[in-house]
XYZ file of C-alpha atoms in Angstrom:
295
model
C 13.088 12.009 12.136
C 10.442 10.370 9.959
C 12.091 8.977 6.818
C 8.964 7.989 4.860
C 5.601 9.712 5.143
C 2.692 7.630 3.859
C -0.665 9.211 3.058
C -4.087 7.729 2.419
C -6.590 5.407 4.037
C -6.628 4.238 7.641
C -9.292 1.555 8.075
C -10.487 -1.104 10.441
C -10.666 -4.517 8.747
C -13.017 -7.410 9.439
C -11.600 -10.442 7.637
C -13.862 -13.390 6.892
C -12.244 -16.578 5.651
C -14.756 -18.407 3.448
C -14.713 -21.681 1.562
C -15.494 -19.830 -1.684
C -16.888 -16.535 -2.924
C -20.690 -16.774 -3.088
C -22.362 -16.378 -6.460
C -25.651 -14.448 -6.895
C -28.336 -16.176 -4.829
C -25.630 -18.487 -3.463
C -24.114 -19.031 -0.033
C -20.613 -19.636 1.323
C -19.421 -20.991 4.651
C -17.433 -18.719 6.995
C -14.409 -20.615 8.325
C -13.053 -17.874 10.634
C -13.309 -14.180 11.478
C -10.675 -11.722 12.705
C -10.349 -7.959 13.106
C -7.318 -5.689 12.748
C -6.147 -2.388 11.342
C -6.065 -1.873 7.589
C -5.941 0.697 4.819
C -3.073 0.832 2.345
C -1.351 3.915 3.770
C -1.519 2.509 7.300
C -0.380 -0.928 6.112
C 2.663 0.476 4.322
C 3.588 2.657 7.313
C 3.354 -0.300 9.704
C 5.323 -2.508 7.303
C 8.062 0.113 6.973
C 8.309 0.333 10.758
C 8.642 -3.463 10.938
C 11.436 -3.184 8.355
C 13.198 -0.710 10.668
C 12.374 2.410 8.619
C 11.102 5.509 10.444
C 7.535 5.962 9.186
C 4.842 8.584 9.627
C 1.231 8.659 8.465
C -1.193 11.210 7.037
C -4.828 10.114 7.197
C -8.045 10.310 9.177
C -10.185 8.208 11.500
C -13.336 8.743 13.503
C -13.425 9.147 17.276
C -15.154 5.754 17.603
C -13.810 2.510 19.040
C -12.549 1.323 15.653
C -10.512 4.493 15.219
C -9.031 4.098 18.687
C -8.090 0.488 17.992
C -6.541 1.417 14.640
C -4.429 4.164 16.223
C -3.295 1.965 19.102
C -2.188 -0.751 16.704
C -0.179 1.725 14.610
C 1.417 3.311 17.669
C 2.429 -0.141 18.908
C 4.070 -0.769 15.527
C 6.103 2.428 15.938
C 4.346 4.644 13.379
C 4.342 8.416 13.940
C 0.672 9.526 13.972
C 1.201 13.294 14.068
C -0.509 13.617 10.677
C -3.601 11.543 11.536
C -6.773 13.597 12.022
C -9.424 12.382 14.487
C -12.870 13.471 13.327
C -15.361 14.008 16.132
C -18.712 12.256 15.848
C -17.629 10.315 12.754
C -17.170 6.643 11.932
C -13.854 5.102 11.008
C -13.943 3.328 7.653
C -14.571 -0.413 7.994
C -13.708 -2.912 5.274
C -15.146 -6.412 5.180
C -12.591 -8.632 3.475
C -13.515 -12.027 2.092
C -10.637 -14.483 1.667
C -11.277 -17.805 -0.064
C -9.371 -21.075 0.293
C -6.981 -20.055 -2.510
C -6.040 -16.851 -0.699
C -7.878 -14.642 -3.197
C -9.550 -11.516 -1.831
C -12.787 -9.551 -2.333
C -13.591 -6.369 -0.411
C -16.810 -4.737 0.784
C -16.820 -1.514 2.735
C -17.875 2.022 3.492
C -15.409 4.895 3.198
C -16.293 6.383 6.582
C -13.999 9.353 7.199
C -10.826 7.923 5.723
C -10.669 10.809 3.219
C -11.198 13.739 5.592
C -7.701 15.165 4.990
C -7.976 18.066 2.544
C -5.172 19.984 0.817
C -5.588 22.848 3.293
C -4.923 20.453 6.209
C -1.411 19.600 5.033
C 1.655 20.924 6.837
C 4.363 21.825 4.266
C 7.058 21.891 6.951
C 6.337 18.287 7.899
C 6.609 17.168 4.284
C 9.904 19.012 3.795
C 11.453 17.158 6.749
C 11.070 13.634 5.323
C 13.099 11.734 2.730
C 10.177 10.253 0.811
C 6.391 10.593 0.473
C 4.301 7.544 -0.453
C 0.738 8.133 -1.678
C -2.047 5.569 -1.720
C -5.751 5.812 -2.587
C -7.213 9.071 -1.208
C -8.752 12.358 -2.363
C -6.999 13.156 -5.680
C -6.665 16.862 -4.782
C -4.950 15.966 -1.497
C -2.656 13.479 -3.238
C -1.798 16.094 -5.841
C -0.996 18.744 -3.231
C 1.162 16.316 -1.243
C 3.077 15.341 -4.370
C 3.546 18.968 -5.389
C 4.817 20.033 -1.955
C 7.197 17.091 -1.814
C 8.525 17.687 -5.317
C 9.092 21.387 -4.609
C 11.082 20.424 -1.494
C 13.233 17.907 -3.376
C 11.546 14.965 -1.638
C 11.004 11.857 -3.762
C 7.428 10.648 -4.298
C 5.795 7.285 -4.963
C 2.155 6.496 -5.632
C 0.096 3.312 -5.485
C -3.400 4.544 -6.449
C -5.037 1.132 -6.143
C -8.095 -0.463 -7.640
C -10.091 2.782 -7.945
C -7.577 4.311 -10.337
C -9.940 4.282 -13.317
C -12.577 6.204 -11.325
C -10.354 9.039 -10.075
C -8.129 11.719 -11.585
C -4.618 11.351 -10.182
C -2.947 13.342 -12.991
C -1.214 15.826 -10.679
C 0.114 13.204 -8.278
C 1.304 10.991 -11.146
C 3.056 13.949 -12.771
C 5.269 14.376 -9.689
C 5.792 10.674 -8.927
C 9.281 9.200 -9.095
C 7.942 5.672 -8.501
C 4.547 4.287 -9.546
C 3.192 0.997 -8.196
C 0.384 -0.871 -9.960
C -0.776 -4.378 -10.741
C -1.208 -5.529 -14.330
C -4.891 -4.542 -14.472
C -4.191 -1.071 -13.057
C -1.359 -0.490 -15.524
C -3.734 -1.237 -18.376
C -6.228 1.304 -17.019
C -3.462 3.815 -16.378
C -1.811 3.697 -19.780
C -4.509 2.561 -22.198
C -7.665 4.083 -20.746
C -7.292 6.716 -18.055
C -3.935 8.315 -18.920
C -3.344 7.474 -22.602
C -1.120 10.531 -23.204
C 1.070 10.069 -20.114
C 4.762 9.274 -20.518
C 6.122 7.047 -17.753
C 9.546 6.537 -19.365
C 11.284 9.084 -17.123
C 10.504 7.359 -13.820
C 10.193 3.941 -12.190
C 7.109 1.808 -12.843
C 6.769 -1.283 -10.627
C 4.200 -3.747 -11.935
C 2.933 -6.471 -9.574
C 1.797 -9.854 -10.923
C 0.840 -11.587 -7.686
C 2.226 -15.125 -7.497
C 4.038 -14.547 -10.809
C 6.327 -11.949 -9.249
C 6.841 -8.423 -10.523
C 8.826 -6.315 -12.921
C 10.294 -2.849 -12.757
C 10.627 -0.506 -15.728
C 13.185 2.294 -15.419
C 14.675 4.790 -17.883
C 17.702 2.476 -18.015
C 15.776 -0.718 -18.761
C 13.515 -3.350 -17.236
C 14.032 -6.032 -14.605
C 11.773 -9.011 -13.906
C 11.664 -11.247 -10.835
C 9.537 -14.434 -10.908
C 8.518 -14.302 -7.247
C 8.832 -17.019 -4.642
C 7.262 -20.448 -4.332
C 5.135 -19.803 -1.251
C 1.596 -21.052 -0.659
C -0.766 -18.068 -0.567
C -2.929 -18.004 2.544
C -4.254 -14.436 2.339
C -3.169 -11.884 -0.290
C -4.685 -8.966 1.652
C -1.947 -6.409 2.194
C 0.651 -8.292 0.138
C 0.875 -5.388 -2.303
C 1.382 -2.989 0.594
C 4.170 -5.182 1.979
C 5.709 -5.227 -1.512
C 5.636 -1.414 -1.631
C 7.173 -1.142 1.839
C 9.960 -3.550 0.934
C 10.570 -1.688 -2.301
C 10.807 1.700 -0.573
C 12.971 0.408 2.276
C 15.622 -0.702 -0.225
C 15.017 2.103 -2.762
C 16.089 4.608 -0.099
C 19.360 2.717 0.410
C 20.453 1.593 -3.054
C 19.914 2.130 -6.777
C 20.369 -1.595 -7.460
C 17.007 -2.309 -9.106
C 17.461 -6.084 -8.995
C 18.112 -5.967 -5.249
C 15.143 -3.641 -4.705
C 12.766 -5.876 -6.664
C 14.001 -9.101 -5.061
C 13.537 -7.684 -1.557
C 10.091 -6.271 -2.390
C 8.908 -9.573 -3.860
C 10.102 -11.414 -0.764
C 8.118 -9.022 1.450
C 4.976 -9.524 -0.628
C 5.354 -13.303 -0.678
C 5.861 -13.586 3.076
C 2.878 -11.313 3.712
C 0.684 -13.496 1.495
C 1.735 -16.612 3.391
C -0.038 -15.541 6.611
C -3.460 -14.152 7.503
C -4.321 -10.474 7.676
C -3.434 -7.181 5.999
C -1.088 -6.041 8.784
C 1.409 -8.872 8.393
C 4.651 -7.467 6.999
C 7.757 -9.553 7.675
C 10.870 -8.496 9.547
C 14.204 -7.836 7.840
C 15.534 -11.125 9.253
C 12.598 -13.083 7.819
C 13.088 -11.515 4.389
C 16.825 -12.182 4.365
C 16.219 -15.792 5.437
C 13.851 -16.298 2.477
C 16.349 -14.710 0.092
C 19.201 -16.847 1.416
C 17.093 -19.985 1.048
C 16.129 -19.074 -2.518
C 19.748 -18.400 -3.509
C 20.966 -21.771 -2.219
C 18.400 -23.823 -4.116
């Protein structure tokens, strides 16, 4: 049985490593190019599978070569694709990801058909059969319906709305969320600008600070973890690996310190290698944690 159902974007990524981000009228040198699957929902699902958690996916791709490659990669990772729609005659979303020598990331892309799943396409029975639903950037009405169905069925919900949070109305999904993931900039938009009247004190808010670690705010208090001293090679997908690590332990324990430590280790290890689809194994995470504890 699928334990975690992730929902949102399924993309095909073209990653360009550059010496620096070009300024207007400027030019940068391309050091390397690689292609692989991407999209936050797909990344989290694949990372969960690598962490030995049964994962399923709700999303959409075109019937083009990129969509086929994306699906094959996810199937090979062990992700259940029953909820992935294949749209005939449509293009799979492609993201062009620039990564500079410091591991920082900039993204260009077209949405393609990665938001073709509408509320009417959702199968309530499938949602009721899982333990947790994780929402990433997608149509707000679809995210809201997923969260509502899950909440009604007693299924816990998390949401990581991503960088487009300020442009989209995720009120319904946020209202049902038990866990909210955001980086420091997104939290500012969420609380101070977009959702100034929202009260997040009755749930878990996980705030990511990149190389400076993360902190978790719960009704019982807050916990901070400083992160790990690992050289960042490519931060693409590190937040998705963090979310996967968080959920994998959240489903097993209520020890917030353990959850945050494991999630930070997943994010750090993902940032230490190239590509968005680079989540570490349980053994790799435990090895990093053991090393950190003995220092």
